[in-house]
Short mmCIF file of C-alpha atoms and ligand atoms in Angstrom, two decimals:
data_model
loop_
_atom_site.label_atom_id
_atom_site.label_comp_id
_atom_site.label_asym_id
_atom_site.label_seq_id
_atom_site.Cartn_x
_atom_site.Cartn_y
_atom_site.Cartn_z
CA UNK A 1 31.69 55.42 50.59
CA UNK A 2 32.44 59.04 51.43
CA UNK A 3 32.75 59.97 47.77
CA UNK A 4 29.14 58.84 47.27
CA UNK A 5 28.00 61.18 50.02
CA UNK A 6 29.59 64.23 48.46
CA UNK A 7 27.09 66.41 46.71
CA UNK A 8 27.64 69.52 44.69
CA UNK A 9 26.47 71.93 47.32
CA UNK A 10 23.24 73.64 46.51
CA UNK A 11 22.47 75.30 49.83
CA UNK A 12 24.48 78.38 50.72
CA UNK A 13 25.48 79.48 54.21
CA UNK A 14 22.59 81.92 54.09
CA UNK A 15 20.32 78.83 53.93
CA UNK A 16 22.08 76.90 56.71
CA UNK A 17 22.90 79.52 59.36
CA UNK A 18 20.61 81.41 61.72
CA UNK A 19 22.08 84.79 60.75
CA UNK A 20 21.04 83.85 57.20
CA UNK A 21 24.07 85.41 55.54
CA UNK A 22 27.08 83.91 53.78
CA UNK A 23 27.92 82.58 50.35
CA UNK A 24 28.47 79.22 48.71
CA UNK A 25 30.33 76.15 49.86
CA UNK A 26 32.35 73.93 47.55
CA UNK A 27 31.13 70.62 48.92
CA UNK A 28 28.55 69.56 51.49
CA UNK A 29 28.77 66.07 52.99
CA UNK A 30 25.88 64.94 55.15
CA UNK A 31 26.74 61.85 57.19
CA UNK A 32 24.41 59.44 58.95
CA UNK A 33 26.82 57.13 60.82
CA UNK A 34 29.89 57.69 62.96
CA UNK A 35 32.04 55.82 60.42
CA UNK A 36 30.84 58.11 57.61
CA UNK A 37 31.56 61.19 59.72
CA UNK A 38 35.10 60.08 60.51
CA UNK A 39 35.72 59.01 56.89
CA UNK A 40 34.56 62.37 55.57
CA UNK A 41 36.80 64.32 57.96
CA UNK A 42 39.78 62.05 57.36
CA UNK A 43 39.39 62.19 53.57
CA UNK A 44 39.28 65.99 53.56
CA UNK A 45 42.23 66.27 55.97
CA UNK A 46 44.27 63.81 53.89
CA UNK A 47 43.52 65.86 50.78
CA UNK A 48 44.59 69.05 52.59
CA UNK A 49 41.12 70.59 52.17
CA UNK A 50 39.82 72.98 54.85
CA UNK A 51 37.02 71.38 56.90
CA UNK A 52 34.00 73.07 58.42
CA UNK A 53 31.94 70.89 60.73
CA UNK A 54 28.46 72.36 60.58
CA UNK A 55 25.87 71.84 63.29
CA UNK A 56 22.78 74.04 63.33
CA UNK A 57 24.71 77.07 62.01
CA UNK A 58 23.62 79.12 65.03
CA UNK A 59 27.09 80.28 66.03
CA UNK A 60 28.61 81.03 62.66
CA UNK A 61 29.21 84.18 60.63
CA UNK A 62 30.43 83.15 57.18
CA UNK A 63 31.71 85.56 54.52
CA UNK A 64 29.67 86.51 51.47
CA UNK A 65 32.42 84.84 49.44
CA UNK A 66 31.53 81.55 51.13
CA UNK A 67 33.96 78.81 52.13
CA UNK A 68 36.34 76.90 49.88
CA UNK A 69 36.53 73.54 51.51
CA UNK A 70 34.42 70.65 52.68
CA UNK A 71 31.41 71.27 54.92
CA UNK A 72 30.43 68.19 56.92
CA UNK A 73 27.15 67.88 58.81
CA UNK A 74 26.33 64.98 61.13
CA UNK A 75 22.67 63.98 60.73
CA UNK A 76 22.46 61.44 63.54
CA UNK A 77 20.01 61.72 66.41
CA UNK A 78 18.73 59.58 69.29
CA UNK A 79 19.57 59.27 72.98
CA UNK A 80 21.18 56.18 74.48
CA UNK A 81 20.43 55.75 78.18
CA UNK A 82 23.18 53.76 79.87
CA UNK A 83 21.66 53.77 83.35
CA UNK A 84 19.15 55.67 85.43
CA UNK A 85 18.89 54.99 89.14
CA UNK A 86 18.82 57.07 92.28
CA UNK A 87 22.33 55.96 93.24
CA UNK A 88 24.31 56.89 90.12
CA UNK A 89 21.81 59.30 88.54
CA UNK A 90 20.98 59.20 84.83
CA UNK A 91 23.82 58.49 82.45
CA UNK A 92 23.09 59.07 78.79
CA UNK A 93 24.86 59.68 75.51
CA UNK A 94 23.75 61.59 72.43
CA UNK A 95 25.40 61.79 69.00
CA UNK A 96 26.81 65.11 67.82
CA UNK A 97 23.98 65.75 65.35
CA UNK A 98 21.17 65.50 67.95
CA UNK A 99 19.28 68.76 68.64
CA UNK A 100 20.43 70.24 71.93
CA UNK A 101 17.02 71.66 72.80
CA UNK A 102 15.30 68.34 72.05
CA UNK A 103 17.73 66.71 74.47
CA UNK A 104 16.85 69.28 77.15
CA UNK A 105 13.12 68.72 76.62
CA UNK A 106 13.49 64.94 76.81
CA UNK A 107 15.67 65.08 79.92
CA UNK A 108 12.99 67.14 81.68
CA UNK A 109 10.20 64.81 80.49
CA UNK A 110 12.04 61.80 81.83
CA UNK A 111 12.48 63.39 85.26
CA UNK A 112 16.18 64.21 85.14
CA UNK A 113 17.90 67.39 86.31
CA UNK A 114 20.86 69.50 85.20
CA UNK A 115 20.22 71.18 81.82
CA UNK A 116 16.78 72.79 82.33
CA UNK A 117 18.08 76.39 82.22
CA UNK A 118 19.66 75.70 78.82
CA UNK A 119 16.17 75.41 77.30
CA UNK A 120 15.78 77.09 73.92
CA UNK A 121 19.47 77.31 72.97
CA UNK A 122 19.62 76.43 69.27
CA UNK A 123 22.12 74.05 67.73
CA UNK A 124 23.45 70.57 68.21
CA UNK A 125 24.80 68.42 71.02
CA UNK A 126 28.16 68.26 69.21
CA UNK A 127 28.68 72.02 69.24
CA UNK A 128 27.44 72.49 72.83
CA UNK A 129 30.69 71.56 74.63
CA UNK A 130 32.82 73.43 72.06
CA UNK A 131 31.89 76.84 73.47
CA UNK A 132 30.48 75.44 76.73
CA UNK A 133 26.99 76.80 76.09
CA UNK A 134 25.41 78.53 79.01
CA UNK A 135 22.39 80.56 80.01
CA UNK A 136 20.47 81.63 83.10
CA UNK A 137 23.12 80.36 85.51
CA UNK A 138 23.78 76.93 83.99
CA UNK A 139 26.54 75.75 81.67
CA UNK A 140 26.75 72.46 79.83
CA UNK A 141 30.06 71.78 81.61
CA UNK A 142 28.04 71.15 84.79
CA UNK A 143 26.42 68.04 83.30
CA UNK A 144 28.94 66.62 80.83
CA UNK A 145 30.60 63.37 81.90
CA UNK A 146 32.89 62.99 78.88
CA UNK A 147 33.09 63.69 75.15
CA UNK A 148 34.16 61.20 72.47
CA UNK A 149 36.03 62.85 69.63
CA UNK A 150 37.83 62.12 66.39
CA UNK A 151 41.30 63.57 66.96
CA UNK A 152 42.34 64.92 63.55
CA UNK A 153 45.88 65.41 64.84
CA UNK A 154 46.47 61.82 65.85
CA UNK A 155 43.98 60.16 63.51
CA UNK A 156 42.14 58.25 66.21
CA UNK A 157 39.05 58.24 68.41
CA UNK A 158 39.59 59.51 71.96
CA UNK A 159 37.44 59.94 75.04
CA UNK A 160 38.05 63.30 76.71
CA UNK A 161 37.38 63.66 80.43
CA UNK A 162 36.31 66.84 82.21
CA UNK A 163 39.94 67.54 83.05
CA UNK A 164 40.95 67.23 79.38
CA UNK A 165 38.03 69.41 78.28
CA UNK A 166 39.18 72.30 80.53
CA UNK A 167 35.90 74.21 80.27
CA UNK A 168 35.69 77.94 80.90
CA UNK A 169 33.23 80.74 80.18
CA UNK A 170 32.20 80.18 76.52
CA UNK A 171 35.33 78.17 75.88
CA UNK A 172 36.90 74.76 76.22
CA UNK A 173 39.95 72.89 75.05
CA UNK A 174 37.86 71.95 71.97
CA UNK A 175 37.27 75.60 71.09
CA UNK A 176 40.89 76.55 71.77
CA UNK A 177 41.98 73.78 69.39
CA UNK A 178 40.20 75.65 66.58
CA UNK A 179 43.00 78.21 66.78
CA UNK A 180 41.03 81.09 65.39
CA UNK A 181 43.67 83.42 64.02
CA UNK A 182 41.64 86.61 64.51
CA UNK A 183 39.86 86.03 67.76
CA UNK A 184 40.96 86.13 71.34
CA UNK A 185 38.59 83.32 72.32
CA UNK A 186 41.52 81.13 73.30
CA UNK A 187 44.54 82.26 75.21
CA UNK A 188 46.74 84.38 72.91
CA UNK A 189 49.60 81.95 73.36
CA UNK A 190 47.45 79.16 71.97
CA UNK A 191 47.14 80.69 68.53
CA UNK A 192 49.21 78.81 66.02
CA UNK A 193 49.73 80.95 62.90
CA UNK A 194 49.52 77.80 60.76
CA UNK A 195 46.01 77.28 62.21
CA UNK A 196 45.66 73.90 60.54
CA UNK A 197 42.21 73.03 61.90
CA UNK A 198 40.42 76.36 61.62
CA UNK A 199 37.45 77.00 61.27
CA UNK A 200 36.59 73.80 63.16
CA UNK A 201 38.30 72.21 66.15
CA UNK A 202 41.10 69.67 65.93
CA UNK A 203 38.71 67.44 67.89
CA UNK A 204 35.50 66.56 66.04
CA UNK A 205 32.84 65.69 68.58
CA UNK A 206 31.29 62.28 67.87
CA UNK A 207 29.07 62.06 70.93
CA UNK A 208 28.60 63.59 74.36
CA UNK A 209 27.86 61.69 77.58
CA UNK A 210 25.94 63.40 80.34
CA UNK A 211 25.52 62.64 84.01
CA UNK A 212 22.29 64.01 85.44
CA UNK A 213 20.44 63.81 88.72
CA UNK A 214 17.11 62.00 88.99
CA UNK A 215 14.27 64.26 90.10
CA UNK A 216 12.01 67.10 89.09
CA UNK A 217 13.50 69.90 91.19
CA UNK A 218 16.06 72.01 89.31
CA UNK A 219 19.61 72.88 90.28
CA UNK A 220 19.60 76.07 92.45
CA UNK A 221 18.30 79.08 90.53
CA UNK A 222 21.19 81.54 90.74
CA UNK A 223 20.15 83.95 87.97
CA UNK A 224 18.16 86.80 89.56
CA UNK A 225 15.88 87.50 86.56
CA UNK A 226 14.92 83.82 86.34
CA UNK A 227 14.34 83.57 90.11
CA UNK A 228 12.02 86.59 89.90
CA UNK A 229 10.13 85.10 86.96
CA UNK A 230 9.67 81.84 88.86
CA UNK A 231 8.75 83.63 92.08
CA UNK A 232 11.48 81.86 94.10
CA UNK A 233 14.38 83.11 96.19
CA UNK A 234 17.79 83.14 94.53
CA UNK A 235 19.45 79.83 95.34
CA UNK A 236 16.12 77.99 95.70
CA UNK A 237 15.00 75.19 93.39
CA UNK A 238 11.92 75.00 91.18
CA UNK A 239 10.16 72.33 89.12
CA UNK A 240 12.30 71.66 86.04
CA UNK A 241 9.27 71.96 83.72
CA UNK A 242 8.47 75.37 85.24
CA UNK A 243 12.10 76.42 84.75
CA UNK A 244 11.90 75.41 81.08
CA UNK A 245 8.67 77.36 80.57
CA UNK A 246 10.07 80.46 82.30
CA UNK A 247 13.34 80.34 80.37
CA UNK A 248 11.50 79.94 77.05
CA UNK A 249 9.28 82.91 77.94
CA UNK A 250 12.25 85.08 78.89
CA UNK A 251 14.17 84.06 75.78
CA UNK A 252 11.12 84.72 73.59
CA UNK A 253 10.73 88.22 75.02
CA UNK A 254 14.35 88.95 74.05
CA UNK A 255 14.20 87.41 70.58
CA UNK A 256 16.66 84.74 71.72
CA UNK A 257 14.87 81.77 70.17
CA UNK A 258 14.98 80.36 66.64
CA UNK A 259 12.59 81.94 64.17
CA UNK A 260 10.14 79.17 63.35
CA UNK A 261 6.95 81.17 62.78
CA UNK A 262 5.11 81.83 59.51
CA UNK A 263 5.96 85.53 59.56
CA UNK A 264 9.66 86.50 59.81
CA UNK A 265 10.77 87.79 63.20
CA UNK A 266 14.00 89.57 62.28
CA UNK A 267 15.05 89.97 65.91
CA UNK A 268 15.60 86.19 65.79
CA UNK A 269 17.80 86.30 62.66
CA UNK A 270 20.98 86.34 64.70
CA UNK A 271 23.71 84.20 66.17
CA UNK A 272 22.39 84.87 69.69
CA UNK A 273 24.79 87.04 71.68
CA UNK A 274 27.29 88.48 69.24
CA UNK A 275 29.85 89.34 71.93
CA UNK A 276 30.83 87.54 75.11
CA UNK A 277 30.55 89.36 78.44
CA UNK A 278 34.04 90.70 79.17
CA UNK A 279 35.76 89.23 82.23
CA UNK A 280 37.81 91.80 84.13
CA UNK A 281 39.70 91.86 87.46
CA UNK A 282 37.16 92.57 90.22
CA UNK A 283 39.07 95.66 91.43
CA UNK A 284 38.68 97.35 88.01
CA UNK A 285 34.88 97.56 88.32
CA UNK A 286 35.37 100.80 90.29
CA UNK A 287 36.74 102.40 87.07
CA UNK A 288 33.48 101.70 85.19
CA UNK A 289 30.38 103.91 85.46
CA UNK A 290 28.22 103.36 88.53
CA UNK A 291 25.44 100.83 88.07
CA UNK A 292 27.20 98.62 85.51
CA UNK A 293 25.77 95.12 85.95
CA UNK A 294 28.39 92.55 86.92
CA UNK A 295 27.98 88.81 87.43
CA UNK A 296 30.08 86.28 89.32
CA UNK A 297 32.43 84.10 87.34
CA UNK A 298 32.13 80.43 88.21
CA UNK A 299 34.95 78.03 87.53
CA UNK A 300 33.87 75.08 85.42
CA UNK A 301 35.75 72.73 87.72
CA UNK A 302 33.22 70.19 88.95
CA UNK A 303 32.27 70.53 92.58
CA UNK A 304 30.73 67.08 92.69
CA UNK A 305 31.43 63.84 90.92
CA UNK A 306 27.85 62.66 90.84
CA UNK A 307 25.59 64.78 88.77
CA UNK A 308 25.11 68.41 87.82
CA UNK A 309 27.38 71.07 89.30
CA UNK A 310 27.35 74.86 89.08
CA UNK A 311 31.07 75.39 89.79
CA UNK A 312 32.55 77.65 92.45
CA UNK A 313 32.72 81.45 92.30
CA UNK A 314 36.13 82.98 91.55
CA UNK A 315 36.14 86.25 93.57
CA UNK A 316 39.17 87.73 91.76
CA UNK A 317 37.25 88.39 88.52
CA UNK A 318 33.79 89.50 87.41
CA UNK A 319 31.79 89.29 84.21
CA UNK A 320 30.57 92.67 82.96
CA UNK A 321 27.31 92.94 81.00
CA UNK A 322 28.30 93.47 77.36
CA UNK A 323 24.67 94.43 76.56
CA UNK A 324 24.87 97.31 79.07
CA UNK A 325 28.25 98.52 77.73
CA UNK A 326 26.88 98.47 74.16
CA UNK A 327 23.76 100.41 75.10
CA UNK A 328 25.73 102.96 77.15
CA UNK A 329 28.22 103.43 74.31
CA UNK A 330 25.34 104.72 72.18
CA UNK A 331 24.13 101.60 70.38
CA UNK A 332 20.59 101.21 71.62
CA UNK A 333 18.01 98.64 70.58
CA UNK A 334 17.37 98.83 66.81
CA UNK A 335 20.59 100.76 66.07
CA UNK A 336 21.84 100.47 62.47
CA UNK A 337 24.95 101.91 60.83
CA UNK A 338 22.81 103.47 58.07
CA UNK A 339 19.90 104.49 60.26
CA UNK A 340 16.57 102.75 60.87
CA UNK A 341 16.49 101.16 57.38
CA UNK A 342 19.85 99.43 57.83
CA UNK A 343 20.02 95.87 56.57
CA UNK A 344 21.80 94.84 59.79
CA UNK A 345 20.73 96.25 63.13
CA UNK A 346 21.10 95.72 66.83
CA UNK A 347 18.06 93.62 67.82
CA UNK A 348 15.07 95.71 68.85
CA UNK A 349 14.72 93.41 71.91
CA UNK A 350 18.31 92.81 73.08
CA UNK A 351 21.41 94.94 72.49
CA UNK A 352 23.72 91.92 72.50
CA UNK A 353 22.22 90.38 69.35
CA UNK A 354 23.19 91.73 65.93
CA UNK A 355 20.45 90.89 63.48
CA UNK A 356 19.74 90.54 59.77
CA UNK A 357 16.61 92.53 58.91
CA UNK A 358 15.81 90.28 55.94
CA UNK A 359 18.31 91.37 53.29
CA UNK A 360 21.63 91.81 55.10
CA UNK A 361 24.93 90.45 53.80
CA UNK A 362 27.76 89.14 55.96
CA UNK A 363 29.52 92.39 55.21
CA UNK A 364 26.61 94.39 56.68
CA UNK A 365 26.85 92.37 59.92
CA UNK A 366 30.63 92.90 60.01
CA UNK A 367 30.27 96.69 59.54
CA UNK A 368 27.81 96.85 62.41
CA UNK A 369 29.94 94.62 64.64
CA UNK A 370 33.02 96.76 63.99
CA UNK A 371 31.18 99.94 64.81
CA UNK A 372 29.76 98.55 68.06
CA UNK A 373 33.07 97.06 69.10
CA UNK A 374 34.97 100.28 68.29
CA UNK A 375 32.39 102.40 70.15
CA UNK A 376 32.60 100.29 73.32
CA UNK A 377 36.39 100.38 73.19
CA UNK A 378 36.38 104.18 72.79
CA UNK A 379 33.86 104.66 75.62
CA UNK A 380 35.17 102.18 78.20
CA UNK A 381 38.56 100.88 77.00
CA UNK A 382 37.11 97.37 76.82
CA UNK A 383 37.59 95.30 73.66
CA UNK A 384 34.59 93.07 73.07
CA UNK A 385 35.30 89.54 71.84
CA UNK A 386 32.94 88.07 69.21
CA UNK A 387 31.19 84.89 70.32
CA UNK A 388 30.33 83.33 66.92
CA UNK A 389 32.98 81.56 64.88
CA UNK A 390 34.01 83.93 62.08
CA UNK A 391 34.68 82.22 58.75
CA UNK A 392 36.40 84.31 56.08
CA UNK A 393 35.67 87.58 57.91
CA UNK A 394 37.41 89.42 60.71
CA UNK A 395 36.41 92.34 62.91
C1 FAD B 1 18.71 82.81 68.90
C2 FAD B 1 19.99 82.27 69.46
C3 FAD B 1 20.19 82.19 70.84
C4 FAD B 1 21.36 81.67 71.38
N1 FAD B 1 21.52 81.61 72.74
C5 FAD B 1 22.65 81.09 73.27
C6 FAD B 1 22.82 81.01 74.69
O1 FAD B 1 21.95 81.39 75.46
N2 FAD B 1 23.98 80.48 75.17
C7 FAD B 1 24.97 80.03 74.34
O2 FAD B 1 25.99 79.56 74.86
N3 FAD B 1 24.85 80.10 72.99
C8 FAD B 1 23.71 80.61 72.44
N4 FAD B 1 23.58 80.71 71.07
C9 FAD B 1 24.70 80.27 70.21
C10 FAD B 1 24.56 78.85 69.65
O3 FAD B 1 23.24 78.39 69.68
C11 FAD B 1 25.45 77.86 70.39
O4 FAD B 1 26.80 78.26 70.32
C12 FAD B 1 25.34 76.44 69.80
O5 FAD B 1 26.07 75.54 70.60
C13 FAD B 1 25.87 76.34 68.37
O6 FAD B 1 25.50 75.07 67.88
P1 FAD B 1 25.44 74.75 66.34
O7 FAD B 1 25.17 73.30 66.21
O8 FAD B 1 24.47 75.65 65.67
O9 FAD B 1 26.95 75.07 65.89
P2 FAD B 1 27.45 75.76 64.54
O10 FAD B 1 27.07 77.20 64.55
O11 FAD B 1 27.04 74.97 63.37
O12 FAD B 1 29.04 75.64 64.75
C14 FAD B 1 29.70 76.43 65.74
C15 FAD B 1 31.15 75.91 65.91
O13 FAD B 1 31.12 74.61 66.48
C16 FAD B 1 31.81 73.70 65.62
N5 FAD B 1 31.14 72.41 65.66
C17 FAD B 1 29.85 72.11 65.34
N6 FAD B 1 29.63 70.79 65.50
C18 FAD B 1 30.81 70.24 65.91
C19 FAD B 1 31.25 68.93 66.21
N7 FAD B 1 30.43 67.85 66.12
N8 FAD B 1 32.54 68.74 66.60
C20 FAD B 1 33.39 69.78 66.67
N9 FAD B 1 33.04 71.04 66.38
C21 FAD B 1 31.76 71.27 66.00
C22 FAD B 1 31.74 74.34 64.24
O14 FAD B 1 32.76 73.85 63.39
C23 FAD B 1 31.92 75.79 64.59
O15 FAD B 1 33.29 76.07 64.81
C24 FAD B 1 22.39 81.23 70.51
C25 FAD B 1 22.21 81.30 69.11
C26 FAD B 1 21.02 81.81 68.58
C27 FAD B 1 20.84 81.88 67.10
#
């Protein structure tokens, strides 16, 4: 069955990623059932071929040389609601291929609470727990109940609980199992030089189950900029539909939405934030220039067993604004390695997004990323960690 699904790949990574760079792929398999998805992964693993599970391509930087292996994309969509009552909240499951933002919109429409601040994040449900997507004070870890995966190591389906998933800031056990050889996204000790699963996780997400609260008032708004936009005190709640509107407006003003318009908006040709915000010991903030924005780091350990949770603040560490460090190191909005006509430039609306100005190659993005990373290191002694998954390139 899987053999029938294999096509000689016509699209390139430039066609299937939001950075719109990257070369060819050997084989693209698009699957429409769970059995097909598992078969495709198992067949490639058995044949010793590298596997890239592709969602919306919004967190990938793939080399101009492309990827020699099998690219597998789950095409399933549709929510399954297991229960929705005021006692146990709303319990629902979505397949990996479902659009994450469509899930957020539907959850709000149905009068459920817990993912409203994640409005506008591109990509699929399957990729969302991999890097524990987050924005404006919410992370997906606060609403996930469990994740069903195909374990490529053991060759069987497993259901992973919150404890197994071990979520952290832009990471999880799923992401760590990718074993990226040239990134510090996992703990250094986790990196296995054989890296057998890279560039995708050992655990292929089949579907994600969520537990949400019933209601129309959001979780507490802890992100100051969002609270200001909504006109509420920090820590207060707001209507979930108003939160979605405000988040989409804020994201739009920063170019942090997908480019879907008729005219190209190159600030949106990105992978979102190119670097994560560095987490440093709280007592080292004094060594940084005055005024550097810092944010609390919340543990992803659930604080409640029924419904959305924001986690508790860990006072020993803080998150430093990578955008601020980049700007202060001399890479302002619109910066390009070759001047204003550079093919790859820092977004003109947000210094954390590296963008393709219409004709960039993966190599152009890499040159810019290296320069920014080196400049921040030289200025502040902080090594920025790339957020997207790098395939065939390294910084
Ligand atoms: C404009 C813009 C704004 C963004 N804003 C944010 C933001 O605010 N917060 C945030 O956290 N991220 C943000 N991102 C990054 C990105 O949207 C998220 O990381 C998203 O979860 C990636 O989903 P995807 O389906 O596109 O994954 P892809 O880019 O296709 O894949 C990313 C990784 O996940 C793996 N993967 C994909 N599907 C599966 C699966 N079913 N099982 C196992 N592994 C899988 C891939 O193999 C790869 O390693 C933004 C990106 C863009 C372009």
